mmCIF file of C-alpha atoms and ligand atoms in Angstrom:
data_model
loop_
_atom_site.group_PDB
_atom_site.id
_atom_site.type_symbol
_atom_site.label_atom_id
_atom_site.label_comp_id
_atom_site.label_asym_id
_atom_site.label_seq_id
_atom_site.Cartn_x
_atom_site.Cartn_y
_atom_site.Cartn_z
ATOM 1 C CA UNK A 1 -95.902 42.856 7.175
ATOM 2 C CA UNK A 2 -96.156 41.389 3.723
ATOM 3 C CA UNK A 3 -92.767 42.462 2.672
ATOM 4 C CA UNK A 4 -90.774 40.044 0.533
ATOM 5 C CA UNK A 5 -87.446 39.536 2.224
ATOM 6 C CA UNK A 6 -85.833 38.134 -0.890
ATOM 7 C CA UNK A 7 -86.766 41.199 -2.868
ATOM 8 C CA UNK A 8 -85.563 43.450 -0.105
ATOM 9 C CA UNK A 9 -82.123 41.892 -0.352
ATOM 10 C CA UNK A 10 -82.295 41.535 -4.121
ATOM 11 C CA UNK A 11 -81.591 37.809 -4.088
ATOM 12 C CA UNK A 12 -83.298 34.708 -5.425
ATOM 13 C CA UNK A 13 -85.334 32.318 -3.293
ATOM 14 C CA UNK A 14 -82.663 29.667 -3.417
ATOM 15 C CA UNK A 15 -79.765 32.003 -2.606
ATOM 16 C CA UNK A 16 -77.205 30.327 -0.351
ATOM 17 C CA UNK A 17 -76.236 31.863 2.950
ATOM 18 C CA UNK A 18 -73.052 33.317 1.506
ATOM 19 C CA UNK A 19 -75.014 35.256 -1.026
ATOM 20 C CA UNK A 20 -77.381 36.563 1.613
ATOM 21 C CA UNK A 21 -74.435 37.798 3.646
ATOM 22 C CA UNK A 22 -72.955 39.464 0.623
ATOM 23 C CA UNK A 23 -76.197 41.172 -0.279
ATOM 24 C CA UNK A 24 -76.715 42.280 3.278
ATOM 25 C CA UNK A 25 -73.228 43.699 3.552
ATOM 26 C CA UNK A 26 -73.579 45.669 0.353
ATOM 27 C CA UNK A 27 -76.998 47.073 1.216
ATOM 28 C CA UNK A 28 -76.122 47.866 4.826
ATOM 29 C CA UNK A 29 -73.280 49.986 3.529
ATOM 30 C CA UNK A 30 -75.489 51.651 0.974
ATOM 31 C CA UNK A 31 -78.218 52.638 3.409
ATOM 32 C CA UNK A 32 -76.278 53.230 6.556
ATOM 33 C CA UNK A 33 -77.396 56.620 7.928
ATOM 34 C CA UNK A 34 -73.785 57.705 8.452
ATOM 35 C CA UNK A 35 -73.214 57.397 4.740
ATOM 36 C CA UNK A 36 -76.615 57.844 3.229
ATOM 37 C CA UNK A 37 -78.403 61.064 4.131
ATOM 38 C CA UNK A 38 -81.494 60.332 2.049
ATOM 39 C CA UNK A 39 -84.780 60.408 3.880
ATOM 40 C CA UNK A 40 -85.875 56.821 4.110
ATOM 41 C CA UNK A 41 -82.382 55.378 4.272
ATOM 42 C CA UNK A 42 -82.816 54.500 7.917
ATOM 43 C CA UNK A 43 -86.149 52.862 7.230
ATOM 44 C CA UNK A 44 -84.615 50.932 4.378
ATOM 45 C CA UNK A 45 -81.788 49.773 6.604
ATOM 46 C CA UNK A 46 -84.327 48.503 9.085
ATOM 47 C CA UNK A 47 -85.980 46.450 6.368
ATOM 48 C CA UNK A 48 -82.631 45.071 5.286
ATOM 49 C CA UNK A 49 -81.776 44.074 8.843
ATOM 50 C CA UNK A 50 -85.090 42.402 9.240
ATOM 51 C CA UNK A 51 -84.795 40.457 6.004
ATOM 52 C CA UNK A 52 -81.251 39.348 6.755
ATOM 53 C CA UNK A 53 -82.075 38.328 10.304
ATOM 54 C CA UNK A 54 -84.775 35.991 9.024
ATOM 55 C CA UNK A 55 -83.050 34.609 5.962
ATOM 56 C CA UNK A 56 -79.794 33.922 7.770
ATOM 57 C CA UNK A 57 -81.545 31.766 10.293
ATOM 58 C CA UNK A 58 -82.327 28.404 8.737
ATOM 59 C CA UNK A 59 -85.329 27.758 10.901
ATOM 60 C CA UNK A 60 -86.848 31.177 10.471
ATOM 61 C CA UNK A 61 -86.116 31.041 6.774
ATOM 62 C CA UNK A 62 -87.873 27.700 6.436
ATOM 63 C CA UNK A 63 -90.877 29.085 8.266
ATOM 64 C CA UNK A 64 -90.867 32.183 6.187
ATOM 65 C CA UNK A 65 -90.675 30.177 2.980
ATOM 66 C CA UNK A 66 -93.580 27.984 4.025
ATOM 67 C CA UNK A 67 -95.841 30.367 5.851
ATOM 68 C CA UNK A 68 -94.684 33.768 4.791
ATOM 69 C CA UNK A 69 -93.707 34.581 8.345
ATOM 70 C CA UNK A 70 -90.646 33.786 10.339
ATOM 71 C CA UNK A 71 -92.357 32.130 13.282
ATOM 72 C CA UNK A 72 -95.121 32.706 15.760
ATOM 73 C CA UNK A 73 -92.717 33.911 18.335
ATOM 74 C CA UNK A 74 -90.713 36.085 16.076
ATOM 75 C CA UNK A 75 -92.075 39.481 15.322
ATOM 76 C CA UNK A 76 -90.019 40.917 12.631
ATOM 77 C CA UNK A 77 -88.811 44.428 13.191
ATOM 78 C CA UNK A 78 -89.198 44.517 16.917
ATOM 79 C CA UNK A 79 -86.777 43.290 19.456
ATOM 80 C CA UNK A 80 -84.333 43.061 16.632
ATOM 81 C CA UNK A 81 -81.295 44.996 15.864
ATOM 82 C CA UNK A 82 -81.483 48.699 16.276
ATOM 83 C CA UNK A 83 -79.497 50.394 13.549
ATOM 84 C CA UNK A 84 -78.718 53.310 15.811
ATOM 85 C CA UNK A 85 -76.250 51.078 17.544
ATOM 86 C CA UNK A 86 -74.153 51.490 14.447
ATOM 87 C CA UNK A 87 -73.205 54.952 15.515
ATOM 88 C CA UNK A 88 -71.276 53.519 18.433
ATOM 89 C CA UNK A 89 -69.079 51.567 16.136
ATOM 90 C CA UNK A 90 -65.788 52.305 14.714
ATOM 91 C CA UNK A 91 -67.081 52.427 11.200
ATOM 92 C CA UNK A 92 -65.745 49.176 9.949
ATOM 93 C CA UNK A 93 -68.241 47.040 8.142
ATOM 94 C CA UNK A 94 -66.105 43.981 8.111
ATOM 95 C CA UNK A 95 -66.127 44.074 11.874
ATOM 96 C CA UNK A 96 -69.809 44.726 12.063
ATOM 97 C CA UNK A 97 -70.494 41.897 9.743
ATOM 98 C CA UNK A 98 -68.217 39.494 11.471
ATOM 99 C CA UNK A 99 -69.838 40.277 14.736
ATOM 100 C CA UNK A 100 -73.231 39.448 13.244
ATOM 101 C CA UNK A 101 -72.349 36.296 11.479
ATOM 102 C CA UNK A 102 -69.528 34.745 13.204
ATOM 103 C CA UNK A 103 -66.773 34.491 15.414
ATOM 104 C CA UNK A 104 -64.578 37.483 15.145
ATOM 105 C CA UNK A 105 -64.695 40.056 17.872
ATOM 106 C CA UNK A 106 -63.170 42.873 15.982
ATOM 107 C CA UNK A 107 -59.748 44.316 16.333
ATOM 108 C CA UNK A 108 -57.281 42.941 18.767
ATOM 109 C CA UNK A 109 -57.512 44.669 22.062
ATOM 110 C CA UNK A 110 -54.984 47.033 23.452
ATOM 111 C CA UNK A 111 -53.679 47.814 20.016
ATOM 112 C CA UNK A 112 -52.893 51.503 19.878
ATOM 113 C CA UNK A 113 -52.972 53.373 16.653
ATOM 114 C CA UNK A 114 -49.873 55.282 15.641
ATOM 115 C CA UNK A 115 -50.287 56.984 12.321
ATOM 116 C CA UNK A 116 -47.013 57.458 10.558
ATOM 117 C CA UNK A 117 -46.911 60.657 8.490
ATOM 118 C CA UNK A 118 -47.682 60.549 4.782
ATOM 119 C CA UNK A 119 -45.011 60.094 2.168
ATOM 120 C CA UNK A 120 -44.455 62.985 -0.195
ATOM 121 C CA UNK A 121 -43.690 62.751 -3.891
ATOM 122 C CA UNK A 122 -41.977 65.404 -5.950
ATOM 123 C CA UNK A 123 -40.201 65.547 -9.267
ATOM 124 C CA UNK A 124 -36.888 67.245 -10.011
ATOM 125 C CA UNK A 125 -35.465 67.892 -13.447
ATOM 126 C CA UNK A 126 -31.713 67.889 -13.843
ATOM 127 C CA UNK A 127 -29.336 68.305 -16.775
ATOM 128 C CA UNK A 128 -27.244 65.531 -18.263
ATOM 129 C CA UNK A 129 -24.227 67.190 -16.692
ATOM 130 C CA UNK A 130 -25.961 67.000 -13.331
ATOM 131 C CA UNK A 131 -26.439 63.288 -13.867
ATOM 132 C CA UNK A 132 -22.804 62.912 -14.962
ATOM 133 C CA UNK A 133 -21.215 64.592 -11.960
ATOM 134 C CA UNK A 134 -23.970 64.636 -9.353
ATOM 135 C CA UNK A 135 -25.707 67.838 -8.356
ATOM 136 C CA UNK A 136 -27.147 69.571 -5.307
ATOM 137 C CA UNK A 137 -30.667 70.929 -5.642
ATOM 138 C CA UNK A 138 -32.507 73.268 -3.328
ATOM 139 C CA UNK A 139 -36.175 72.515 -2.979
ATOM 140 C CA UNK A 140 -39.019 74.006 -0.998
ATOM 141 C CA UNK A 141 -41.712 71.725 0.341
ATOM 142 C CA UNK A 142 -45.008 72.704 1.873
ATOM 143 C CA UNK A 143 -45.701 69.977 4.359
ATOM 144 C CA UNK A 144 -47.035 69.144 7.771
ATOM 145 C CA UNK A 145 -44.130 69.372 10.151
ATOM 146 C CA UNK A 146 -43.816 68.431 13.756
ATOM 147 C CA UNK A 147 -45.042 71.362 15.839
ATOM 148 C CA UNK A 148 -41.998 73.021 17.366
ATOM 149 C CA UNK A 149 -43.974 74.471 20.285
ATOM 150 C CA UNK A 150 -44.977 71.129 21.715
ATOM 151 C CA UNK A 151 -42.445 68.899 19.977
ATOM 152 C CA UNK A 152 -45.261 67.081 18.243
ATOM 153 C CA UNK A 153 -47.008 65.970 21.410
ATOM 154 C CA UNK A 154 -49.951 68.314 20.880
ATOM 155 C CA UNK A 155 -49.825 69.223 24.544
ATOM 156 C CA UNK A 156 -48.799 72.618 25.916
ATOM 157 C CA UNK A 157 -47.188 71.252 29.042
ATOM 158 C CA UNK A 158 -46.692 67.654 28.058
ATOM 159 C CA UNK A 159 -49.449 66.597 30.375
ATOM 160 C CA UNK A 160 -51.287 63.590 29.096
ATOM 161 C CA UNK A 161 -54.008 61.815 30.904
ATOM 162 C CA UNK A 162 -55.064 58.260 30.512
ATOM 163 C CA UNK A 163 -58.240 58.244 28.468
ATOM 164 C CA UNK A 164 -61.114 57.611 30.874
ATOM 165 C CA UNK A 165 -63.330 56.089 28.177
ATOM 166 C CA UNK A 166 -61.025 53.209 27.352
ATOM 167 C CA UNK A 167 -58.720 53.202 30.376
ATOM 168 C CA UNK A 168 -55.763 53.721 28.120
ATOM 169 C CA UNK A 169 -56.398 50.668 25.997
ATOM 170 C CA UNK A 170 -57.370 52.627 22.890
ATOM 171 C CA UNK A 171 -60.305 50.346 22.252
ATOM 172 C CA UNK A 172 -63.699 50.030 23.837
ATOM 173 C CA UNK A 173 -65.612 46.827 24.221
ATOM 174 C CA UNK A 174 -69.298 46.999 23.662
ATOM 175 C CA UNK A 175 -72.101 44.561 23.873
ATOM 176 C CA UNK A 176 -74.751 45.265 21.323
ATOM 177 C CA UNK A 177 -77.986 43.753 20.322
ATOM 178 C CA UNK A 178 -78.085 42.308 16.847
ATOM 179 C CA UNK A 179 -80.675 40.228 15.030
ATOM 180 C CA UNK A 180 -78.573 37.276 16.111
ATOM 181 C CA UNK A 181 -78.397 37.993 19.757
ATOM 182 C CA UNK A 182 -76.015 39.871 21.997
ATOM 183 C CA UNK A 183 -72.620 40.306 20.480
ATOM 184 C CA UNK A 184 -69.642 41.987 21.990
ATOM 185 C CA UNK A 185 -67.315 43.926 19.832
ATOM 186 C CA UNK A 186 -64.164 45.972 20.236
ATOM 187 C CA UNK A 187 -63.955 49.325 18.548
ATOM 188 C CA UNK A 188 -61.419 52.100 18.472
ATOM 189 C CA UNK A 189 -62.026 54.586 21.251
ATOM 190 C CA UNK A 190 -63.572 57.726 19.826
ATOM 191 C CA UNK A 191 -62.439 60.015 22.583
ATOM 192 C CA UNK A 192 -58.731 59.366 22.153
ATOM 193 C CA UNK A 193 -58.799 58.014 18.552
ATOM 194 C CA UNK A 194 -57.116 54.909 19.821
ATOM 195 C CA UNK A 195 -54.217 56.723 21.459
ATOM 196 C CA UNK A 196 -55.176 55.629 24.940
ATOM 197 C CA UNK A 197 -54.287 59.055 26.233
ATOM 198 C CA UNK A 198 -55.887 62.445 25.972
ATOM 199 C CA UNK A 199 -54.275 65.843 26.043
ATOM 200 C CA UNK A 200 -55.403 67.904 28.980
ATOM 201 C CA UNK A 201 -53.830 71.164 27.884
ATOM 202 C CA UNK A 202 -53.713 71.363 24.075
ATOM 203 C CA UNK A 203 -50.895 73.280 22.396
ATOM 204 C CA UNK A 204 -52.162 76.522 20.907
ATOM 205 C CA UNK A 205 -49.812 76.529 17.946
ATOM 206 C CA UNK A 206 -51.134 73.260 16.536
ATOM 207 C CA UNK A 207 -54.537 72.942 18.234
ATOM 208 C CA UNK A 208 -53.357 69.808 19.924
ATOM 209 C CA UNK A 209 -52.627 68.020 16.663
ATOM 210 C CA UNK A 210 -48.880 68.030 17.038
ATOM 211 C CA UNK A 211 -48.357 69.116 13.432
ATOM 212 C CA UNK A 212 -48.326 72.411 11.562
ATOM 213 C CA UNK A 213 -48.127 73.246 7.881
ATOM 214 C CA UNK A 214 -44.816 74.817 6.963
ATOM 215 C CA UNK A 215 -42.603 75.655 4.029
ATOM 216 C CA UNK A 216 -39.458 73.715 4.397
ATOM 217 C CA UNK A 217 -36.258 74.268 2.424
ATOM 218 C CA UNK A 218 -34.139 71.238 1.753
ATOM 219 C CA UNK A 219 -30.932 70.659 -0.080
ATOM 220 C CA UNK A 220 -30.975 67.393 -1.929
ATOM 221 C CA UNK A 221 -27.856 65.713 -3.165
ATOM 222 C CA UNK A 222 -28.424 63.871 -6.402
ATOM 223 C CA UNK A 223 -25.682 61.319 -6.994
ATOM 224 C CA UNK A 224 -23.635 60.989 -10.172
ATOM 225 C CA UNK A 225 -24.827 58.221 -12.448
ATOM 226 C CA UNK A 226 -28.518 58.587 -11.628
ATOM 227 C CA UNK A 227 -30.850 57.295 -14.324
ATOM 228 C CA UNK A 228 -33.743 59.139 -15.833
ATOM 229 C CA UNK A 229 -36.982 58.165 -14.077
ATOM 230 C CA UNK A 230 -35.356 56.809 -10.940
ATOM 231 C CA UNK A 231 -36.711 57.547 -7.490
ATOM 232 C CA UNK A 232 -34.659 58.832 -4.605
ATOM 233 C CA UNK A 233 -36.058 58.110 -1.185
ATOM 234 C CA UNK A 234 -35.170 60.456 1.594
ATOM 235 C CA UNK A 235 -36.203 58.846 4.826
ATOM 236 C CA UNK A 236 -38.098 60.947 7.322
ATOM 237 C CA UNK A 237 -38.556 63.994 5.069
ATOM 238 C CA UNK A 238 -42.226 63.342 4.377
ATOM 239 C CA UNK A 239 -44.999 64.709 6.585
ATOM 240 C CA UNK A 240 -44.806 64.476 10.345
ATOM 241 C CA UNK A 241 -46.931 61.795 11.992
ATOM 242 C CA UNK A 242 -49.813 62.552 14.309
ATOM 243 C CA UNK A 243 -49.112 62.920 17.990
ATOM 244 C CA UNK A 244 -45.383 62.531 17.553
ATOM 245 C CA UNK A 245 -45.604 59.418 15.350
ATOM 246 C CA UNK A 246 -42.713 58.967 12.890
ATOM 247 C CA UNK A 247 -42.617 61.070 9.743
ATOM 248 C CA UNK A 248 -43.180 59.677 6.253
ATOM 249 C CA UNK A 249 -40.547 59.647 3.547
ATOM 250 C CA UNK A 250 -39.861 61.947 0.658
ATOM 251 C CA UNK A 251 -39.682 60.394 -2.797
ATOM 252 C CA UNK A 252 -37.972 62.371 -5.523
ATOM 253 C CA UNK A 253 -38.479 61.301 -9.090
ATOM 254 C CA UNK A 254 -35.561 62.351 -11.243
ATOM 255 C CA UNK A 255 -36.105 63.383 -14.815
ATOM 256 C CA UNK A 256 -33.096 64.196 -16.966
ATOM 257 C CA UNK A 257 -33.515 66.892 -19.593
ATOM 258 C CA UNK A 258 -32.503 65.647 -23.054
ATOM 259 C CA UNK A 259 -29.195 67.171 -24.065
ATOM 260 C CA UNK A 260 -28.681 69.028 -27.358
ATOM 261 C CA UNK A 261 -25.281 67.461 -28.040
ATOM 262 C CA UNK A 262 -24.891 64.230 -26.131
ATOM 263 C CA UNK A 263 -26.969 61.143 -26.082
ATOM 264 C CA UNK A 264 -26.734 58.932 -23.049
ATOM 265 C CA UNK A 265 -26.478 55.184 -23.145
ATOM 266 C CA UNK A 266 -25.876 53.742 -19.716
ATOM 267 C CA UNK A 267 -22.827 55.503 -18.391
ATOM 268 C CA UNK A 268 -21.561 56.360 -21.875
ATOM 269 C CA UNK A 269 -22.422 59.399 -23.926
ATOM 270 C CA UNK A 270 -22.503 59.443 -27.701
ATOM 271 C CA UNK A 271 -21.698 62.291 -30.025
ATOM 272 C CA UNK A 272 -21.575 62.608 -33.781
ATOM 273 C CA UNK A 273 -18.624 64.526 -35.238
ATOM 274 C CA UNK A 274 -18.848 65.624 -38.852
ATOM 275 C CA UNK A 275 -15.213 66.086 -39.957
ATOM 276 C CA UNK A 276 -13.833 67.502 -43.237
ATOM 277 C CA UNK A 277 -12.976 64.794 -45.781
ATOM 278 C CA UNK A 278 -9.408 66.101 -45.922
ATOM 279 C CA UNK A 279 -8.939 65.517 -42.189
ATOM 280 C CA UNK A 280 -10.342 62.022 -42.600
ATOM 281 C CA UNK A 281 -7.928 61.310 -45.440
ATOM 282 C CA UNK A 282 -4.855 63.103 -44.161
ATOM 283 C CA UNK A 283 -5.336 62.735 -40.424
ATOM 284 C CA UNK A 284 -5.243 65.587 -37.927
ATOM 285 C CA UNK A 285 -6.982 66.637 -34.775
ATOM 286 C CA UNK A 286 -10.368 68.139 -34.116
ATOM 287 C CA UNK A 287 -11.788 70.091 -31.203
ATOM 288 C CA UNK A 288 -15.031 68.807 -29.803
ATOM 289 C CA UNK A 289 -17.220 69.251 -26.732
ATOM 290 C CA UNK A 290 -17.142 66.839 -23.800
ATOM 291 C CA UNK A 291 -19.033 66.895 -20.503
ATOM 292 C CA UNK A 292 -15.820 68.278 -19.004
ATOM 293 C CA UNK A 293 -15.449 71.073 -21.588
ATOM 294 C CA UNK A 294 -13.740 71.319 -24.945
ATOM 295 C CA UNK A 295 -11.209 68.590 -25.799
ATOM 296 C CA UNK A 296 -9.071 67.510 -28.715
ATOM 297 C CA UNK A 297 -9.424 64.251 -30.564
ATOM 298 C CA UNK A 298 -6.742 62.873 -32.866
ATOM 299 C CA UNK A 299 -8.005 61.575 -36.183
ATOM 300 C CA UNK A 300 -5.727 59.071 -37.868
ATOM 301 C CA UNK A 301 -5.148 59.330 -41.615
ATOM 302 C CA UNK A 302 -7.602 57.212 -43.581
ATOM 303 C CA UNK A 303 -10.455 57.399 -41.083
ATOM 304 C CA UNK A 304 -13.672 56.064 -42.549
ATOM 305 C CA UNK A 305 -17.184 57.367 -42.019
ATOM 306 C CA UNK A 306 -18.910 55.465 -39.242
ATOM 307 C CA UNK A 307 -15.738 54.901 -37.254
ATOM 308 C CA UNK A 308 -16.288 55.294 -33.518
ATOM 309 C CA UNK A 309 -13.578 56.723 -31.292
ATOM 310 C CA UNK A 310 -13.852 56.037 -27.620
ATOM 311 C CA UNK A 311 -12.730 58.691 -25.162
ATOM 312 C CA UNK A 312 -12.388 56.829 -21.908
ATOM 313 C CA UNK A 313 -13.370 58.547 -18.715
ATOM 314 C CA UNK A 314 -15.378 61.317 -20.381
ATOM 315 C CA UNK A 315 -18.759 59.715 -19.758
ATOM 316 C CA UNK A 316 -21.183 59.647 -16.827
ATOM 317 C CA UNK A 317 -20.012 58.920 -13.309
ATOM 318 C CA UNK A 318 -20.850 55.495 -11.928
ATOM 319 C CA UNK A 319 -23.738 55.509 -9.462
ATOM 320 C CA UNK A 320 -21.893 53.741 -6.687
ATOM 321 C CA UNK A 321 -18.458 55.152 -7.348
ATOM 322 C CA UNK A 322 -15.938 53.650 -9.724
ATOM 323 C CA UNK A 323 -14.789 54.700 -13.162
ATOM 324 C CA UNK A 324 -16.720 57.073 -15.366
ATOM 325 C CA UNK A 325 -18.072 55.837 -18.672
ATOM 326 C CA UNK A 326 -16.782 56.895 -22.069
ATOM 327 C CA UNK A 327 -17.604 59.478 -24.629
ATOM 328 C CA UNK A 328 -18.072 57.716 -27.943
ATOM 329 C CA UNK A 329 -17.517 59.836 -31.016
ATOM 330 C CA UNK A 330 -19.015 58.600 -34.231
ATOM 331 C CA UNK A 331 -17.415 60.060 -37.320
ATOM 332 C CA UNK A 332 -19.282 61.310 -40.317
ATOM 333 C CA UNK A 333 -17.469 62.914 -43.219
ATOM 334 C CA UNK A 334 -18.335 66.321 -44.607
ATOM 335 C CA UNK A 335 -18.030 66.601 -48.365
ATOM 336 C CA UNK A 336 -17.820 70.223 -49.598
ATOM 337 C CA UNK A 337 -20.997 71.347 -51.293
ATOM 338 C CA UNK A 338 -19.184 73.810 -53.559
ATOM 339 C CA UNK A 339 -15.598 74.067 -54.716
ATOM 340 C CA UNK A 340 -13.496 76.966 -55.879
ATOM 341 C CA UNK A 341 -11.889 76.666 -59.264
ATOM 342 C CA UNK A 342 -8.537 75.884 -57.703
ATOM 343 C CA UNK A 343 -9.955 73.263 -55.370
ATOM 344 C CA UNK A 344 -11.661 71.592 -58.293
ATOM 345 C CA UNK A 345 -8.367 71.515 -60.274
ATOM 346 C CA UNK A 346 -6.593 69.932 -57.349
ATOM 347 C CA UNK A 347 -9.286 67.333 -56.863
ATOM 348 C CA UNK A 348 -9.295 66.440 -60.531
ATOM 349 C CA UNK A 349 -5.566 66.012 -60.338
ATOM 350 C CA UNK A 350 -6.042 63.868 -57.249
ATOM 351 C CA UNK A 351 -8.577 61.794 -59.096
ATOM 352 C CA UNK A 352 -6.194 61.294 -61.987
ATOM 353 C CA UNK A 353 -3.723 59.836 -59.574
ATOM 354 C CA UNK A 354 -6.254 57.510 -57.991
ATOM 355 C CA UNK A 355 -6.148 53.873 -59.042
ATOM 356 C CA UNK A 356 -9.851 53.288 -59.275
ATOM 357 C CA UNK A 357 -12.822 55.463 -60.016
ATOM 358 C CA UNK A 358 -15.292 52.705 -59.399
ATOM 359 C CA UNK A 359 -17.197 52.164 -56.237
ATOM 360 C CA UNK A 360 -16.668 48.985 -54.320
ATOM 361 C CA UNK A 361 -19.300 46.862 -52.714
ATOM 362 C CA UNK A 362 -18.612 45.882 -49.140
ATOM 363 C CA UNK A 363 -22.078 45.051 -47.910
ATOM 364 C CA UNK A 364 -21.259 41.410 -47.428
ATOM 365 C CA UNK A 365 -18.263 41.463 -45.244
ATOM 366 C CA UNK A 366 -17.406 43.890 -42.509
ATOM 367 C CA UNK A 367 -19.838 46.606 -43.445
ATOM 368 C CA UNK A 368 -22.325 45.963 -40.707
ATOM 369 C CA UNK A 369 -19.594 45.477 -38.195
ATOM 370 C CA UNK A 370 -18.256 48.856 -39.092
ATOM 371 C CA UNK A 371 -21.510 50.710 -38.745
ATOM 372 C CA UNK A 372 -22.265 48.947 -35.495
ATOM 373 C CA UNK A 373 -19.216 50.755 -34.225
ATOM 374 C CA UNK A 374 -15.934 49.034 -34.716
ATOM 375 C CA UNK A 375 -13.995 50.826 -32.025
ATOM 376 C CA UNK A 376 -10.826 52.522 -33.067
ATOM 377 C CA UNK A 377 -9.105 53.557 -29.901
HETATM 378 ZN ZN1 ZN B 1 -48.090 72.082 19.122
HETATM 379 ZN ZN1 ZN B 2 -59.769 56.257 24.793
#
């Protein structure tokens, strides 16, 4: 066989052992007949095994490098590793590889597999009011639930038998031939999928799986104060586990619909109120919306544009109890766009009585403080 082992593995002649292992691992995966259905994959895998078995052995490699053959005694391709042995494995290449090249003997023995059910993720949209006061939402989930017929055991009469293949250990020990000699390895028992027990009388409702797909209605309580984008975890409301294993969790992502009137900032809400200039000058009261319904707000005489009034307790509820936030009302002043003749006369008279007709400049002192929201409570 004049095959070039280095080319087979796609490595250079001076490749260190680590690199050979890496190349072997990658190629073995690529051409393994369980994964690669191409005609010739099995043959290719044989070549890869042969190349690796020579190049990973320093003596054989030295011989091969010098004489183009591994040794007199070594006939490449025969007596070596039979790839069909792969099919007896739990398909775990790290284990396979370790058992070729080293020390590890696979998974710890006696370790049974219990597969917890999958987590589920959903999204719920709520209103700002819902976030302010908390809200209950009804949802319907389609999920794998514990089979009610067999209580998740998968067995019609609860009769389980110790798996004869692994004697209840969930793993089987095998001794296999590899290019590097006899190696023993532990793999998950195929018959019982690592459960250690087999069902003698499978439940008809779930085919022995212990789970069935169902529509499930749930009522979810969304707490006051919840933030947009937060996740609620509801333990145990995900999918049921296999063979009675614990269920996964349900994760609910909360999105809060933007409100037409209020803007949220933490537990406060903000609102802009555009009030008539006469109310600003003379004082009075205005009606305005709050999360709790319509309310009245007193406007003191001489209120300036940009003033912020804080209405305590009209904001969003606190997430873990405690006081609600505030509703902050920012004042803007509506100047009439047209005046009647009489209104104009009155305003001209008003102007005549005013001390100054000039504007004043207040950008230097206090102006920014005022627009940042000097609170007037
Ligand atoms: Zn069942
Ligand atoms: Zn078994």
